[in-house]
PDB file of C-alpha atoms in Angstrom:
ATOM      1  CA  MET A   1     -31.148 -25.653   1.115  1.00  0.00           C
ATOM      2  CA  GLY A   2     -32.948 -29.007   0.672  1.00  0.00           C
ATOM      3  CA  GLN A   3     -30.050 -30.752  -1.152  1.00  0.00           C
ATOM      4  CA  VAL A   4     -27.778 -29.567   1.230  1.00  0.00           C
ATOM      5  CA  ILE A   5     -30.113 -30.512   3.628  1.00  0.00           C
ATOM      6  CA  LEU A   6     -29.973 -34.146   2.138  1.00  0.00           C
ATOM      7  CA  THR A   7     -26.311 -34.122   1.821  1.00  0.00           C
ATOM      8  CA  LEU A   8     -26.422 -32.907   5.963  1.00  0.00           C
ATOM      9  CA  PHE A   9     -28.243 -36.199   6.490  1.00  0.00           C
ATOM     10  CA  VAL A  10     -26.488 -38.873   3.988  1.00  0.00           C
ATOM     11  CA  ALA A  11     -22.940 -37.923   6.396  1.00  0.00           C
ATOM     12  CA  TYR A  12     -25.181 -37.461   9.636  1.00  0.00           C
ATOM     13  CA  GLY A  13     -26.658 -40.757   8.934  1.00  0.00           C
ATOM     14  CA  ILE A  14     -23.157 -42.459   7.405  1.00  0.00           C
ATOM     15  CA  VAL A  15     -21.121 -41.564  10.993  1.00  0.00           C
ATOM     16  CA  ILE A  16     -24.236 -42.626  13.791  1.00  0.00           C
ATOM     17  CA  GLY A  17     -25.195 -45.449  11.828  1.00  0.00           C
ATOM     18  CA  GLY A  18     -21.814 -47.155  11.948  1.00  0.00           C
ATOM     19  CA  ALA A  19     -20.965 -46.572  15.410  1.00  0.00           C
ATOM     20  CA  VAL A  20     -24.462 -48.148  16.827  1.00  0.00           C
ATOM     21  CA  VAL A  21     -23.813 -51.074  14.899  1.00  0.00           C
ATOM     22  CA  GLY A  22     -19.935 -51.238  15.855  1.00  0.00           C
ATOM     23  CA  GLY A  23     -21.588 -50.538  19.267  1.00  0.00           C
ATOM     24  CA  ILE A  24     -22.944 -53.397  19.029  1.00  0.00           C
ATOM     25  CA  GLY A  25     -20.234 -55.674  17.726  1.00  0.00           C
ATOM     26  CA  ALA A  26     -18.851 -53.831  20.729  1.00  0.00           C
ATOM     27  CA  PHE A  27     -21.425 -56.156  22.940  1.00  0.00           C
ATOM     28  CA  LEU A  28     -21.115 -58.905  21.495  1.00  0.00           C
ATOM     29  CA  THR A  29     -17.416 -59.108  21.644  1.00  0.00           C
ATOM     30  CA  GLU A  30     -18.024 -58.066  25.657  1.00  0.00           C
ATOM     31  CA  LYS A  31     -15.990 -54.573  24.406  1.00  0.00           C
ATOM     32  CA  ALA A  32     -17.149 -50.753  26.452  1.00  0.00           C
ATOM     33  CA  PRO A  33     -19.919 -50.168  23.768  1.00  0.00           C
ATOM     34  CA  LEU A  34     -19.878 -46.059  24.337  1.00  0.00           C
ATOM     35  CA  ILE A  35     -15.966 -46.514  23.961  1.00  0.00           C
ATOM     36  CA  VAL A  36     -16.232 -47.871  20.835  1.00  0.00           C
ATOM     37  CA  MET A  37     -19.197 -45.792  19.237  1.00  0.00           C
ATOM     38  CA  ARG A  38     -16.778 -43.003  20.426  1.00  0.00           C
ATOM     39  CA  ASP A  39     -14.307 -44.279  18.555  1.00  0.00           C
ATOM     40  CA  LEU A  40     -15.372 -45.505  15.918  1.00  0.00           C
ATOM     41  CA  ALA A  41     -17.746 -41.664  14.876  1.00  0.00           C
ATOM     42  CA  VAL A  42     -14.554 -40.374  15.219  1.00  0.00           C
ATOM     43  CA  GLN A  43     -13.035 -42.716  12.905  1.00  0.00           C
ATOM     44  CA  LEU A  44     -16.598 -42.465  10.786  1.00  0.00           C
ATOM     45  CA  LYS A  45     -16.310 -39.089  10.108  1.00  0.00           C
ATOM     46  CA  ILE A  46     -14.001 -39.518   7.165  1.00  0.00           C
ATOM     47  CA  TRP A  47     -16.914 -41.719   5.162  1.00  0.00           C
ATOM     48  CA  GLY A  48     -19.768 -39.385   6.086  1.00  0.00           C
ATOM     49  CA  LEU A  49     -17.714 -36.561   4.161  1.00  0.00           C
ATOM     50  CA  VAL A  50     -16.490 -39.044   0.943  1.00  0.00           C
ATOM     51  CA  GLY A  51     -20.653 -40.955   1.255  1.00  0.00           C
ATOM     52  CA  ALA A  52     -22.061 -37.304   0.687  1.00  0.00           C
ATOM     53  CA  LEU A  53     -20.157 -36.072  -2.079  1.00  0.00           C
ATOM     54  CA  GLY A  54     -21.111 -39.322  -4.005  1.00  0.00           C
ATOM     55  CA  GLY A  55     -22.034 -38.003  -7.207  1.00  0.00           C
ATOM     56  CA  THR A  56     -19.232 -35.482  -7.061  1.00  0.00           C
ATOM     57  CA  PHE A  57     -16.394 -36.937  -7.260  1.00  0.00           C
ATOM     58  CA  ASP A  58     -16.781 -37.588 -11.140  1.00  0.00           C
ATOM     59  CA  SER A  59     -15.706 -33.653 -11.119  1.00  0.00           C
ATOM     60  CA  PHE A  60     -13.173 -33.470  -9.069  1.00  0.00           C
ATOM     61  CA  LEU A  61     -11.380 -36.598 -12.154  1.00  0.00           C
ATOM     62  CA  GLN A  62     -12.439 -34.550 -14.983  1.00  0.00           C
ATOM     63  CA  ILE A  63     -10.831 -31.600 -13.386  1.00  0.00           C
ATOM     64  CA  GLU A  64      -7.899 -33.284 -12.876  1.00  0.00           C
ATOM     65  CA  LYS A  65      -7.542 -34.956 -16.087  1.00  0.00           C
ATOM     66  CA  ILE A  66      -8.103 -30.518 -17.456  1.00  0.00           C
ATOM     67  CA  LEU A  67      -4.827 -29.986 -14.895  1.00  0.00           C
ATOM     68  CA  SER A  68      -2.340 -32.650 -16.849  1.00  0.00           C
ATOM     69  CA  LEU A  69      -3.510 -30.718 -20.176  1.00  0.00           C
ATOM     70  CA  ASN A  70      -6.438 -33.495 -21.015  1.00  0.00           C
ATOM     71  CA  PHE A  71      -8.365 -31.861 -22.963  1.00  0.00           C
ATOM     72  CA  SER A  72     -10.530 -34.364 -24.944  1.00  0.00           C
ATOM     73  CA  PRO A  73     -13.218 -34.177 -21.834  1.00  0.00           C
ATOM     74  CA  VAL A  74     -14.189 -30.595 -21.422  1.00  0.00           C
ATOM     75  CA  ILE A  75     -14.198 -30.929 -26.301  1.00  0.00           C
ATOM     76  CA  TYR A  76     -17.163 -33.815 -25.053  1.00  0.00           C
ATOM     77  CA  GLN A  77     -19.159 -31.709 -22.018  1.00  0.00           C
ATOM     78  CA  LEU A  78     -18.729 -28.763 -25.125  1.00  0.00           C
ATOM     79  CA  ILE A  79     -20.967 -31.339 -26.976  1.00  0.00           C
TER      80      ILE A  79
END
C-alpha cells in the first residue's frame, strides 16, 4: 500500500508542479495563467503516468522480447 501512495504522489507532483511552473511562465509572457495551467494539467497527465511507472518500462521491454520469440532474457532471469 505504501508503494501505491508513493506512486500516486509522484504522478500528482508531476502534473501539479508542471502546471504551476507553466503558470509562472504564462504570467511572465502575459498570458492568462489559470487557462494555461488548466491546459498544461490536461497535457501532463500522460507524463504523470509515465513518471509514476518509472522502473516498470524495463519489465515491458522484457515482455516485448519474449513476444518476439527472443527467449534469452527469460533464460538470463532464470539463471
